Coordinates of C-alpha atoms in Angstrom, one line a residue:
Chain A
X532 CA 0.4 0.0 0.0
X533 CA 1.4 3.2 -0.7
X534 CA 2.1 6.4 1.6
X535 CA -0.7 7.8 0.2
X536 CA -3.0 5.4 1.1
X537 CA -1.6 4.6 4.7
X538 CA -2.1 8.6 4.8
X539 CA -5.5 8.4 4.2
X540 CA -7.0 5.5 5.8
X541 CA -5.3 6.5 9.3
X542 CA -6.4 9.7 9.1
X543 CA -10.3 8.4 8.2
X544 CA -9.8 6.1 11.0
X545 CA -8.8 8.6 13.4
X546 CA -11.3 10.7 12.5
X547 CA -13.4 7.4 13.1
X548 CA -13.1 6.6 16.5
X549 CA -13.4 10.4 17.3
X550 CA -17.1 10.6 16.2
X551 CA -17.4 7.0 17.7
X552 CA -17.0 7.9 20.6
X553 CA -18.7 11.5 20.6
X554 CA -21.9 9.8 19.3
X555 CA -21.7 7.1 22.4
X556 CA -21.7 10.0 24.6
X557 CA -24.5 11.9 22.5
X558 CA -26.4 8.7 22.3
X559 CA -26.4 8.3 26.2
X560 CA -27.5 11.9 26.7
X561 CA -30.2 11.4 23.7
X562 CA -30.7 7.9 22.6
X563 CA -30.7 6.7 26.3
X564 CA -31.8 9.5 28.4
X565 CA -33.7 11.2 25.9
X566 CA -32.1 14.5 26.6
X567 CA -32.3 16.8 23.9
X568 CA -28.6 18.5 23.8
X569 CA -28.2 20.7 20.5
X570 CA -24.9 22.4 22.2
X571 CA -23.1 19.1 21.7
X572 CA -20.7 20.4 20.0
X573 CA -19.2 22.5 22.7
X574 CA -18.7 19.3 25.3
X575 CA -16.2 18.5 23.0
X576 CA -14.9 21.6 21.8
X577 CA -14.4 22.6 25.8
X578 CA -12.5 18.8 26.1
X579 CA -10.5 19.6 22.9
X580 CA -9.1 23.6 24.5
X581 CA -8.0 21.8 27.6
X582 CA -6.7 19.0 26.0
X583 CA -4.4 21.7 23.8
X584 CA -3.3 24.4 26.5
X585 CA -2.8 21.2 29.2
X586 CA -0.3 20.0 26.1
X587 CA 0.5 23.3 25.1
X588 CA 2.8 24.4 27.6
X589 CA 2.2 27.7 29.4
X590 CA 1.1 30.8 28.0
X591 CA 4.3 33.3 26.9
X592 CA 3.6 36.6 27.9
X593 CA 3.5 38.5 24.4
X594 CA 3.6 35.4 23.1
X595 CA 1.5 34.7 19.7
X596 CA -1.5 33.0 21.6
X597 CA -3.0 33.5 24.6
X598 CA -5.0 31.3 26.8
X599 CA -5.5 29.7 30.2
X600 CA -3.8 27.6 32.0
X601 CA -1.0 26.3 29.7
X602 CA 0.8 23.0 31.2
X603 CA 3.6 20.7 29.9
X604 CA 1.1 17.6 30.5
X605 CA 2.0 13.8 29.7
X606 CA 0.3 12.0 27.3
X607 CA -2.5 10.5 28.6
X608 CA -3.3 12.8 31.2
X609 CA -4.7 15.8 29.2
X610 CA -7.2 13.5 27.5
X611 CA -8.4 12.7 30.8
X612 CA -8.6 16.2 32.3
X613 CA -10.6 16.9 28.5
X614 CA -13.0 13.9 29.7
X615 CA -13.2 16.4 33.4
X616 CA -13.4 19.5 31.8
X617 CA -16.4 18.2 29.5
X618 CA -18.3 16.4 32.3
X619 CA -18.0 19.6 35.3
X620 CA -19.4 21.6 32.1
X621 CA -22.3 19.4 31.7
X622 CA -23.3 19.3 35.3
X623 CA -22.9 23.6 34.8
X624 CA -24.9 23.7 31.9
X625 CA -27.0 20.7 32.9
X626 CA -27.8 22.1 36.0
X627 CA -29.2 25.5 34.6
X628 CA -30.7 24.3 31.5
X629 CA -32.2 20.4 32.0
X630 CA -35.6 21.5 33.0
X631 CA -38.9 20.3 32.6
X632 CA -39.3 21.7 29.1
X633 CA -41.0 20.6 25.8
X634 CA -38.4 18.4 24.1
X635 CA -38.5 21.0 21.3
X636 CA -37.8 23.9 23.8
X637 CA -34.9 22.3 25.5
X638 CA -33.6 21.9 21.9
X639 CA -34.0 25.8 21.5
X640 CA -32.5 26.7 24.9
X641 CA -29.3 24.6 23.8
X642 CA -28.9 25.5 20.9
X643 CA -28.9 29.0 21.6
X644 CA -26.2 28.1 24.7
X645 CA -23.9 26.9 21.9
X646 CA -24.6 30.4 19.6
X647 CA -23.5 32.3 22.9
X648 CA -20.7 30.3 23.5
X649 CA -19.3 30.3 20.3
X650 CA -20.0 34.4 20.4
X651 CA -18.1 34.9 23.7
X652 CA -15.1 32.1 22.7
X653 CA -14.8 34.6 19.4
X654 CA -15.4 37.7 21.1
X655 CA -13.0 37.5 24.3
X656 CA -9.7 37.4 22.8
X657 CA -8.2 36.2 26.0
X658 CA -10.1 33.7 27.1
X659 CA -9.2 30.8 24.0
X660 CA -7.4 33.5 22.0
X661 CA -10.9 34.7 19.9
X662 CA -11.4 33.6 16.9
X663 CA -7.6 32.7 15.6
X664 CA -7.6 29.4 17.9
X665 CA -5.0 27.6 19.2
X666 CA -1.8 25.7 16.8
X667 CA 1.0 23.8 17.3
X668 CA -0.1 22.0 19.7
X669 CA 2.1 18.9 20.2
X670 CA 1.5 14.9 19.0
X671 CA 1.1 13.0 21.8
X672 CA 4.7 10.9 22.1
X673 CA 6.5 12.3 19.2
X674 CA 9.3 12.9 21.0
X675 CA 10.0 10.1 22.8
X676 CA 9.3 7.0 20.1
X677 CA 10.9 7.3 17.0
X678 CA 9.2 7.0 14.2
X679 CA 8.6 8.0 10.5
X680 CA 5.4 10.2 9.6
X681 CA 3.5 6.9 8.4
X682 CA 4.6 5.0 11.6
X683 CA 3.2 7.9 14.4
X684 CA -0.3 8.1 12.3
X685 CA -1.0 4.1 12.9
X686 CA 0.5 4.4 16.4
X687 CA -1.9 7.1 17.3
X688 CA -4.8 4.6 15.3
X689 CA -3.6 2.0 18.3
X690 CA -4.3 4.7 20.7
X691 CA -7.7 5.8 19.3
X692 CA -8.2 2.2 18.8
X693 CA -7.5 1.7 22.5
X694 CA -9.7 4.9 24.2
X695 CA -12.5 3.8 21.8
X696 CA -12.5 0.4 23.3
X697 CA -12.4 1.5 26.9
X698 CA -15.4 3.9 26.0
X699 CA -17.4 1.1 24.6
X700 CA -16.2 -0.9 27.4
X701 CA -18.3 1.8 29.6
X702 CA -21.0 2.7 28.1
X703 CA -21.9 -1.1 27.2
X704 CA -21.8 -1.2 31.2
X705 CA -23.8 1.7 31.3
X706 CA -26.5 1.0 29.4
X707 CA -27.0 -3.2 29.8
X708 CA -27.4 -2.2 33.9
X709 CA -30.3 -1.8 35.9
X710 CA -28.7 1.7 35.6
X711 CA -29.5 2.2 31.9
X712 CA -32.8 0.1 32.4
X713 CA -33.6 3.0 34.7
X714 CA -32.2 6.1 32.0
X715 CA -34.4 4.4 29.2
X716 CA -37.6 4.4 31.6
X717 CA -37.2 8.1 32.6
X718 CA -37.0 8.6 29.0
X719 CA -39.6 6.6 28.2
X720 CA -42.1 7.9 30.9
X721 CA -40.6 10.1 33.4
X722 CA -44.3 10.1 35.3
X723 CA -43.6 6.3 35.7
X724 CA -40.2 6.6 36.9
X725 CA -40.8 9.2 39.7
X726 CA -43.5 7.0 40.9
X727 CA -41.5 4.1 41.4
X728 CA -39.2 6.3 43.1
X729 CA -36.2 7.0 41.2
X730 CA -34.5 10.4 41.3
X731 CA -35.4 11.3 37.6
X732 CA -33.7 15.0 38.0
X733 CA -30.2 13.0 39.6
X734 CA -30.7 10.2 36.6
X735 CA -31.3 12.7 33.9
X736 CA -28.1 14.8 35.4
X737 CA -26.2 11.3 35.2
X738 CA -26.3 10.6 31.7
X739 CA -25.5 14.9 30.7
X740 CA -22.4 14.4 32.7
X741 CA -21.4 11.4 31.2
X742 CA -22.0 12.2 27.5
X743 CA -20.3 15.5 28.4
X744 CA -17.2 13.5 29.6
X745 CA -17.3 11.8 27.0
X746 CA -17.6 14.6 24.4
X747 CA -14.6 16.2 26.4
X748 CA -12.4 13.3 25.7
X749 CA -13.5 13.1 22.1
X750 CA -12.9 16.7 21.2
X751 CA -9.3 15.9 23.3
X752 CA -8.7 13.1 20.9
X753 CA -9.4 15.2 17.5
X754 CA -7.0 18.2 18.9
X755 CA -4.0 16.3 19.9
X756 CA -4.2 14.9 16.5
X757 CA -4.9 17.8 14.1
X758 CA -2.7 19.8 16.8
X759 CA -5.1 22.8 15.6
X760 CA -8.3 24.5 17.9
X761 CA -10.1 27.2 16.6
X762 CA -14.1 28.0 17.4
X763 CA -14.7 28.7 13.9
X764 CA -14.5 24.6 13.6
X765 CA -17.4 23.9 16.7
X766 CA -20.2 25.5 15.0
X767 CA -24.3 24.4 16.3
X768 CA -24.3 22.7 12.6
X769 CA -21.9 19.7 13.7
X770 CA -24.0 19.2 16.5
X771 CA -26.6 18.3 14.3
X772 CA -24.5 16.1 12.0
X773 CA -23.9 14.0 15.6
X774 CA -27.8 14.0 16.1
X775 CA -28.3 12.6 12.2
X776 CA -25.5 10.3 12.6
X777 CA -27.0 8.5 16.1
X778 CA -30.6 8.8 14.2
X779 CA -28.9 7.3 11.1
X780 CA -27.8 4.1 13.0
X781 CA -30.4 3.6 15.6
X782 CA -31.1 5.8 18.8
X783 CA -30.5 4.2 21.8
X784 CA -28.3 1.3 20.3
X785 CA -24.1 1.7 20.9
X786 CA -23.3 -0.8 17.8
X787 CA -25.9 0.9 16.0
X788 CA -24.9 3.9 16.9
X789 CA -21.2 3.2 16.1
X790 CA -22.4 2.4 12.0
X791 CA -24.3 6.3 12.1
X792 CA -20.7 7.4 12.9
X793 CA -19.5 5.5 10.1
X794 CA -21.9 6.3 7.6
X795 CA -22.5 10.0 8.4
X796 CA -19.5 12.1 9.6
X797 CA -17.5 9.6 8.1
X798 CA -18.6 8.3 4.7
X799 CA -20.2 12.0 4.2
X800 CA -17.9 14.6 5.6
X801 CA -14.5 13.2 6.2
X802 CA -13.8 10.9 3.1
X803 CA -16.1 13.0 0.4
X804 CA -12.7 15.9 1.6
X805 CA -10.5 13.9 -0.6
X806 CA -12.7 13.5 -3.2
X807 CA -11.5 15.8 -6.7
X808 CA -12.5 19.4 -6.5
X809 CA -15.4 20.9 -9.0
X810 CA -17.4 23.8 -9.5
X811 CA -16.8 27.5 -7.5
X812 CA -15.0 27.2 -4.5
X813 CA -17.8 26.2 -1.3
X814 CA -20.1 24.1 -3.4
X815 CA -19.2 21.0 -2.0
X816 CA -19.0 21.8 1.5
X817 CA -23.0 23.3 0.7
X818 CA -23.8 19.7 -1.5
X819 CA -22.1 18.1 1.4
X820 CA -24.6 19.7 4.1
X821 CA -27.2 18.8 1.6
X822 CA -26.9 15.7 1.7
X823 CA -26.5 15.6 5.3
X824 CA -30.0 17.3 5.7
X825 CA -31.5 15.2 3.1
X826 CA -30.5 11.6 4.7
X827 CA -31.9 13.0 8.5
X828 CA -35.3 13.8 6.5
X829 CA -35.1 10.2 4.7
X830 CA -34.3 8.2 7.8
X831 CA -37.1 10.2 10.2
X832 CA -39.9 9.1 7.4
X833 CA -38.0 5.9 6.3
X834 CA -36.2 4.2 9.5
X835 CA -37.1 6.6 12.5
X836 CA -35.2 4.1 15.1
X837 CA -32.2 3.5 12.6
X838 CA -30.1 0.7 10.8
X839 CA -30.1 -0.8 13.7
X840 CA -32.5 0.2 16.2
X841 CA -32.6 -0.5 19.9
X842 CA -33.4 -3.7 21.0
X843 CA -37.1 -3.7 22.2
X844 CA -36.9 -5.5 25.9
X845 CA -39.0 -7.8 26.5
X846 CA -39.4 -9.4 30.4
X847 CA -41.5 -12.3 31.2
X848 CA -44.6 -12.1 32.6
X849 CA -44.3 -14.3 36.1
X850 CA -46.4 -17.4 35.5
X851 CA -50.2 -17.7 36.7
X852 CA -50.5 -17.7 40.0
X853 CA -46.5 -18.0 41.0
X854 CA -46.6 -14.3 43.2
X855 CA -48.5 -14.3 46.1
X856 CA -50.8 -17.4 45.4
X857 CA -53.8 -15.8 43.9
X858 CA -54.0 -16.4 40.0
X859 CA -53.4 -12.7 39.0
X860 CA -55.4 -11.8 35.9
X861 CA -53.6 -9.0 34.4
X862 CA -55.9 -6.3 32.3
X863 CA -54.7 -7.5 28.3
X864 CA -54.1 -3.5 28.3
X865 CA -51.5 -3.5 30.9
X866 CA -49.1 -6.6 29.6
X867 CA -45.8 -6.1 29.0
X868 CA -44.5 -6.5 25.0
X869 CA -48.1 -5.1 24.0
Chain B
X599 CA -26.7 61.1 25.8
X600 CA -25.0 61.1 22.4
X601 CA -24.4 57.9 21.7
X602 CA -27.5 56.6 23.4
X603 CA -30.2 58.5 21.3
X604 CA -28.9 57.5 17.9
X605 CA -28.8 54.0 19.2
X606 CA -32.6 53.5 20.3
X607 CA -32.8 55.1 16.6
X608 CA -31.4 52.1 14.9
X609 CA -33.3 49.9 17.8
X610 CA -36.3 51.2 16.2
X611 CA -35.6 50.1 13.5
X612 CA -34.0 46.7 14.1
X613 CA -37.1 46.6 16.2
X614 CA -39.6 47.0 13.4
X615 CA -37.9 44.3 11.7
X616 CA -37.9 42.1 14.2
X617 CA -41.3 42.7 14.7
X618 CA -42.6 41.5 11.6
X619 CA -40.5 38.7 11.5
X620 CA -41.3 37.9 15.0
X621 CA -45.4 38.1 14.9
X622 CA -45.2 35.5 11.8
X623 CA -42.8 33.2 13.5
X624 CA -45.4 33.4 16.4
X625 CA -48.5 33.3 14.8
X626 CA -47.4 30.3 12.8
X627 CA -45.8 28.7 16.0
X628 CA -48.8 29.0 17.9
X629 CA -51.3 27.7 15.5
X630 CA -49.3 24.9 14.7
X631 CA -46.9 24.3 17.6
X632 CA -44.0 23.1 14.8
X633 CA -40.8 25.3 15.8
X634 CA -39.7 26.1 12.4
X635 CA -36.2 26.9 12.2
X636 CA -35.7 27.1 8.6
X637 CA -38.0 30.5 9.0
X638 CA -34.3 32.5 8.9
X639 CA -33.3 31.0 5.7
X640 CA -37.1 31.4 4.3
X641 CA -36.1 35.2 5.0
X642 CA -33.1 34.9 3.3
X643 CA -34.6 33.3 0.3
X644 CA -36.9 36.0 -0.2
X645 CA -34.1 38.2 0.0
X646 CA -32.5 36.4 -3.0
X647 CA -35.7 36.9 -4.8
X648 CA -35.5 40.1 -4.3
X649 CA -32.7 40.9 -5.4
X650 CA -32.8 38.7 -8.7
X651 CA -36.1 41.5 -9.1
X652 CA -34.4 44.5 -8.6
X653 CA -31.3 43.0 -10.7
X654 CA -33.6 42.6 -13.0
X655 CA -34.4 46.7 -13.0
X656 CA -37.7 47.1 -11.8
X657 CA -38.2 49.0 -8.7
X658 CA -37.9 47.4 -4.8
X659 CA -41.4 48.3 -4.2
X660 CA -42.3 45.4 -6.5
X661 CA -39.3 43.4 -5.2
X662 CA -40.8 43.8 -1.7
X663 CA -43.9 42.1 -2.7
X664 CA -41.9 39.7 -5.0
X665 CA -40.3 38.5 -1.6
X666 CA -43.6 38.3 0.4
X667 CA -45.3 36.3 -1.9
X668 CA -42.3 33.7 -2.3
X669 CA -42.2 33.6 1.3
X670 CA -45.8 32.7 1.5
X671 CA -46.3 30.5 -1.2
X672 CA -42.6 28.6 -0.1
X673 CA -44.6 28.1 3.5
X674 CA -47.2 27.0 2.6
X675 CA -46.0 24.2 0.2
X676 CA -43.3 23.6 3.0
X677 CA -46.0 22.9 5.3
X678 CA -48.2 20.6 2.9
X679 CA -45.5 18.8 1.3
X680 CA -43.0 18.1 4.0
X681 CA -44.2 19.5 7.3
X682 CA -47.8 18.3 8.0
X683 CA -46.7 14.6 6.1
X684 CA -44.6 14.1 8.9
X685 CA -46.3 15.0 11.8
X686 CA -49.0 12.8 10.1
X687 CA -46.6 10.3 10.1
X688 CA -45.8 10.1 14.1
X689 CA -42.8 12.5 13.9
X690 CA -42.9 14.5 17.4
X691 CA -41.8 17.3 19.3
X692 CA -38.2 17.0 18.8
X693 CA -38.5 15.2 15.5
X694 CA -39.7 17.7 14.3
X695 CA -37.1 19.7 15.1
X696 CA -34.6 17.8 13.5
X697 CA -36.9 18.0 10.5
X698 CA -36.7 22.0 10.5
X699 CA -33.3 21.9 11.3
X700 CA -32.6 20.0 8.2
X701 CA -35.1 21.9 6.2
X702 CA -32.7 25.1 7.1
X703 CA -29.4 23.3 6.7
X704 CA -30.6 22.5 2.5
X705 CA -32.6 25.8 2.3
X706 CA -29.4 28.1 3.0
X707 CA -27.0 25.1 1.5
X708 CA -29.1 25.5 -1.7
X709 CA -29.2 29.2 -2.2
X710 CA -24.7 28.9 -1.3
X711 CA -25.2 26.2 -4.2
X712 CA -27.2 28.3 -6.6
X713 CA -25.7 32.0 -5.7
X714 CA -22.3 31.4 -4.4
X715 CA -20.1 32.1 -1.2
X716 CA -20.7 36.2 -1.7
X717 CA -21.8 39.0 -0.6
X718 CA -24.8 40.6 -2.5
X719 CA -27.2 44.0 -2.2
X720 CA -30.0 45.1 -3.9
X721 CA -29.9 47.7 -6.6
X722 CA -32.3 50.1 -4.9
X723 CA -31.6 54.4 -5.1
X724 CA -29.7 55.9 -2.8
X725 CA -30.9 56.7 0.7
X726 CA -30.9 60.3 2.0
X727 CA -30.8 60.8 5.3
X728 CA -33.5 62.1 7.8
X729 CA -33.0 64.1 11.6
X730 CA -35.7 63.4 13.8
X731 CA -35.3 64.7 17.8
X732 CA -31.2 63.5 17.7
X733 CA -31.8 60.2 16.1
X734 CA -30.9 59.9 12.6
X735 CA -32.5 57.7 10.0
X736 CA -32.3 57.1 6.2
X737 CA -35.3 57.2 3.7
X738 CA -35.2 53.5 4.0
X739 CA -34.9 53.1 7.4
X740 CA -38.1 55.2 7.7
X741 CA -39.4 53.4 5.0
X742 CA -39.0 49.8 6.9
X743 CA -41.1 51.5 9.9
X744 CA -44.0 52.2 7.8
X745 CA -43.7 49.4 6.2
X746 CA -43.9 47.2 10.0
X747 CA -46.2 50.1 11.2
X748 CA -48.7 48.8 8.6
X749 CA -47.9 45.6 8.4
X750 CA -48.8 45.5 12.7
X751 CA -51.7 47.2 11.6
X752 CA -53.0 44.8 9.2
X753 CA -52.0 41.6 11.5
X754 CA -54.4 43.8 14.2
X755 CA -57.0 44.6 11.8
X756 CA -57.3 40.8 10.6
X757 CA -56.8 39.3 13.8
X758 CA -59.6 41.6 15.6
X759 CA -62.2 41.6 12.9
X760 CA -62.0 39.1 10.9
X761 CA -63.5 35.7 10.9
X762 CA -60.5 34.0 10.2
X763 CA -59.2 36.3 12.5
X764 CA -61.2 34.6 15.4
X765 CA -60.7 31.1 13.7
X766 CA -57.0 31.2 14.2
X767 CA -56.7 32.5 18.0
X768 CA -59.2 29.5 18.6
X769 CA -57.1 27.3 16.6
X770 CA -53.6 28.4 18.7
X771 CA -55.2 27.7 21.8
X772 CA -57.3 24.8 21.8
X773 CA -57.2 23.2 18.3
X774 CA -59.6 20.1 19.3
X775 CA -62.1 22.0 20.9
X776 CA -61.9 24.4 17.7
X777 CA -62.4 21.3 15.6
X778 CA -65.3 20.7 17.7
X779 CA -66.9 24.4 17.1
X780 CA -66.9 23.7 13.3
X781 CA -64.1 25.6 12.5
X782 CA -62.0 24.1 9.2
X783 CA -58.6 23.8 11.4
X784 CA -56.7 22.4 8.2
X785 CA -57.8 25.6 6.5
X786 CA -56.7 27.6 9.1
X787 CA -53.4 26.3 9.9
X788 CA -52.7 26.6 6.1
X789 CA -54.0 30.5 5.8
X790 CA -51.7 31.0 9.3
X791 CA -48.4 29.3 7.0
X792 CA -48.9 31.6 4.4
X793 CA -49.3 34.6 6.4
X794 CA -46.6 33.9 8.8
X795 CA -44.7 33.1 5.2
X796 CA -45.7 36.7 3.9
X797 CA -44.8 38.2 7.1
X798 CA -41.3 36.3 6.9
X799 CA -40.5 37.3 2.8
X800 CA -41.6 40.7 3.8
X801 CA -39.3 40.5 6.7
X802 CA -36.3 38.9 4.8
X803 CA -36.4 41.8 2.2
X804 CA -36.8 44.9 5.3
X805 CA -33.9 43.0 6.9
X806 CA -31.0 43.6 4.0
X807 CA -32.6 46.5 2.9
X808 CA -31.3 47.7 5.7
X809 CA -27.6 46.3 5.0
X810 CA -25.3 47.0 2.9
X811 CA -24.4 43.2 2.0
X812 CA -26.3 40.2 2.6
X813 CA -24.9 36.5 2.2
X814 CA -26.6 33.1 2.5
X815 CA -26.9 33.2 6.6
X816 CA -28.0 36.6 6.9
X817 CA -31.7 35.2 7.9
X818 CA -30.5 32.5 9.8
X819 CA -28.0 34.6 12.1
X820 CA -31.0 36.5 12.2
X821 CA -33.4 33.7 13.4
X822 CA -32.6 33.5 17.1
X823 CA -34.0 36.9 17.8
X824 CA -36.6 36.2 16.1
X825 CA -37.4 33.3 18.5
X826 CA -36.4 34.9 21.0
X827 CA -39.4 37.5 20.5
X828 CA -41.6 35.4 19.7
X829 CA -41.1 33.2 23.2
X830 CA -40.4 36.7 25.3
X831 CA -44.3 37.9 23.8
X832 CA -45.6 34.4 24.0
X833 CA -46.2 31.7 22.1
X834 CA -49.1 32.3 19.3
X835 CA -49.0 36.1 21.3
X836 CA -48.7 38.7 18.2
X837 CA -49.2 41.6 20.6
X838 CA -46.5 40.4 22.8
X839 CA -44.4 39.6 19.5
X840 CA -44.5 43.5 19.4
X841 CA -43.4 44.3 22.6
X842 CA -40.9 41.8 22.3
X843 CA -39.0 43.1 19.4
X844 CA -39.5 46.5 20.7
X845 CA -37.6 45.4 24.1
X846 CA -35.3 43.0 22.3
X847 CA -34.6 45.8 19.2
X848 CA -33.5 48.1 21.5
X849 CA -31.6 46.9 24.1
X850 CA -29.6 44.6 21.4
X851 CA -28.2 48.5 19.4
X852 CA -27.9 50.1 22.8
X853 CA -25.9 46.8 24.4
X854 CA -24.3 47.2 20.8
X855 CA -23.6 50.6 21.5
X856 CA -22.4 50.7 24.7
X857 CA -20.6 47.6 25.5
X858 CA -19.7 46.0 22.0
X859 CA -21.4 45.5 18.8
X860 CA -19.5 42.0 19.1
X861 CA -22.4 41.5 21.8
X862 CA -25.7 42.8 19.9
X863 CA -27.0 38.9 19.1
X864 CA -25.7 38.1 22.5
X865 CA -28.3 40.0 24.5
X866 CA -31.3 38.7 22.5
X867 CA -29.3 35.2 23.2
X868 CA -29.4 35.4 27.2
X869 CA -33.1 36.9 26.7
X870 CA -34.6 33.6 25.0
X871 CA -32.2 31.4 27.7
X872 CA -33.9 32.9 30.5
X873 CA -37.2 33.4 29.4
X874 CA -37.5 29.9 28.2
X875 CA -35.9 28.6 31.9
X876 CA -37.6 30.7 34.1
X877 CA -41.4 32.1 31.8
X878 CA -41.4 29.6 28.9
X879 CA -45.0 31.0 28.6
X880 CA -43.7 34.0 27.8
X881 CA -44.6 37.3 29.1
X882 CA -48.3 37.9 27.9
X883 CA -49.4 34.3 27.4
X884 CA -51.3 31.9 29.5
X885 CA -51.5 29.2 27.1
X886 CA -49.8 25.8 28.7
X887 CA -46.5 25.0 27.2
X888 CA -46.7 21.4 27.0
X889 CA -49.2 20.8 24.1
X890 CA -48.3 18.3 21.1
X891 CA -47.7 19.1 18.0
X892 CA -51.2 20.0 15.9
X893 CA -51.9 17.5 13.3

């Protein structure tokens, strides 16, 4: 395989890893807990920013980029801290914004949160270096391992894959445990879950924070790979791409969401960056967005549950008369699995 | 004082545009309960229609009519061809958000694909300045305020004194009860989209009359202030939207003059978030906010 092809494939694989982790995080929030977070991208951006400044080292006075809290931390630490920051930010935003709002109002609030964040990040140059963002973030381990550029690409693919596996293990545990079942109960019928003594507010918050952590981690991997960060690349339409991916793949199903991440952000957005340019500049970008929009519409119409739908969970009914001696006659309309 | 008065003048112009757009938005949202996030992009599309008309050498007044007509027709078709089928198909609140954002992206990028990512301006006579009580307006801005006042008066007369207006208000407050009372809610919904779309198109054209240049994102950048106006006034409350437009229009221009022009929109954002979290029914509304989409 030629070096160019290896570069291409390894780059797409890394993007895939980033998008899969981000989609799993969004799936925890939206697919499993039913929270409509249209500001998802800012948690990814916050994680990415954290990882960037923790790798860049302290900001020098009068240097060409200004940022806060710079440090030189060894490789896995910036990514972990990025997850923590994503989670903390989610706790703050969630504490303010997750109310018992209609889901379209909730989406609206989150959309506006995303716009405010972009506006502040762009206009307050002391905070995140304004719209210029950060550049020249050192690549992790690059100074320690002595690899050819292409060897380093594959090393990075390996790192991303390992993080993906860890994250999958985490989301699998969450979604298949009693906790995941309770979260789905809250999503499907909030009142019923509350009536069974579940703390609905705390459960939704937990899902929101976990999603924020994963968003932060995915952003951190991305920034360590492309070594640059700017507010302009984390706008709200990017959140829409992740939502489309989750819906296309199968909201609520971790494997489905992985397929969605492969199809939407990777196949339609990343891979098409490499097709030959045609038409005036900007035409391909415009067409990509049109395709993503059409894709969302088509899936909502034909397959609203996605390529790999969430498994309908069935629980065995207790056998007749088994419970308290007396035969239990459950009215037909109350029986499970209907 | 010397920066405040002109800022209030600008605020009045912005408020006029916001009022036209906000009343259109709130009428449609109130009647159908679909949060149409493509509204800003329909404004842009109407502006491009006006651009084509003025580029052909026709007067800007006809362009205004063309833009408004386009907005009305496009909205009705959009609702009939896409939104209503999705609602009948069982798509609900969140799903409809995804549908309207998709439409928004498709319209916006469609315009970019057709016209190119560039700056455009309407071909119209050079405006002359007019001084009124320490505020400076151009003739165009004066015309914008006049158009907005006229449009608001017409909406007021329509809602207050016609049967259609009554039917629309009835459908907004309780679609099922309205249907049971013999109101043809389907027709009312169509007319609501037509009226809302017309105001949307009108707002799109006066929005770009007021700026030196516009792009394919001009309307969508204006969307959040419009939604803020509608939510602040209370969804489905045209008079609330007019009041909201005045508040947000003047507040954002004053903030632009006093703090920094960068924060012009942030005022509207912050007002929107606070209202949604603290009083989602708006300042003038008693309608419940947990309604479902009207099918």
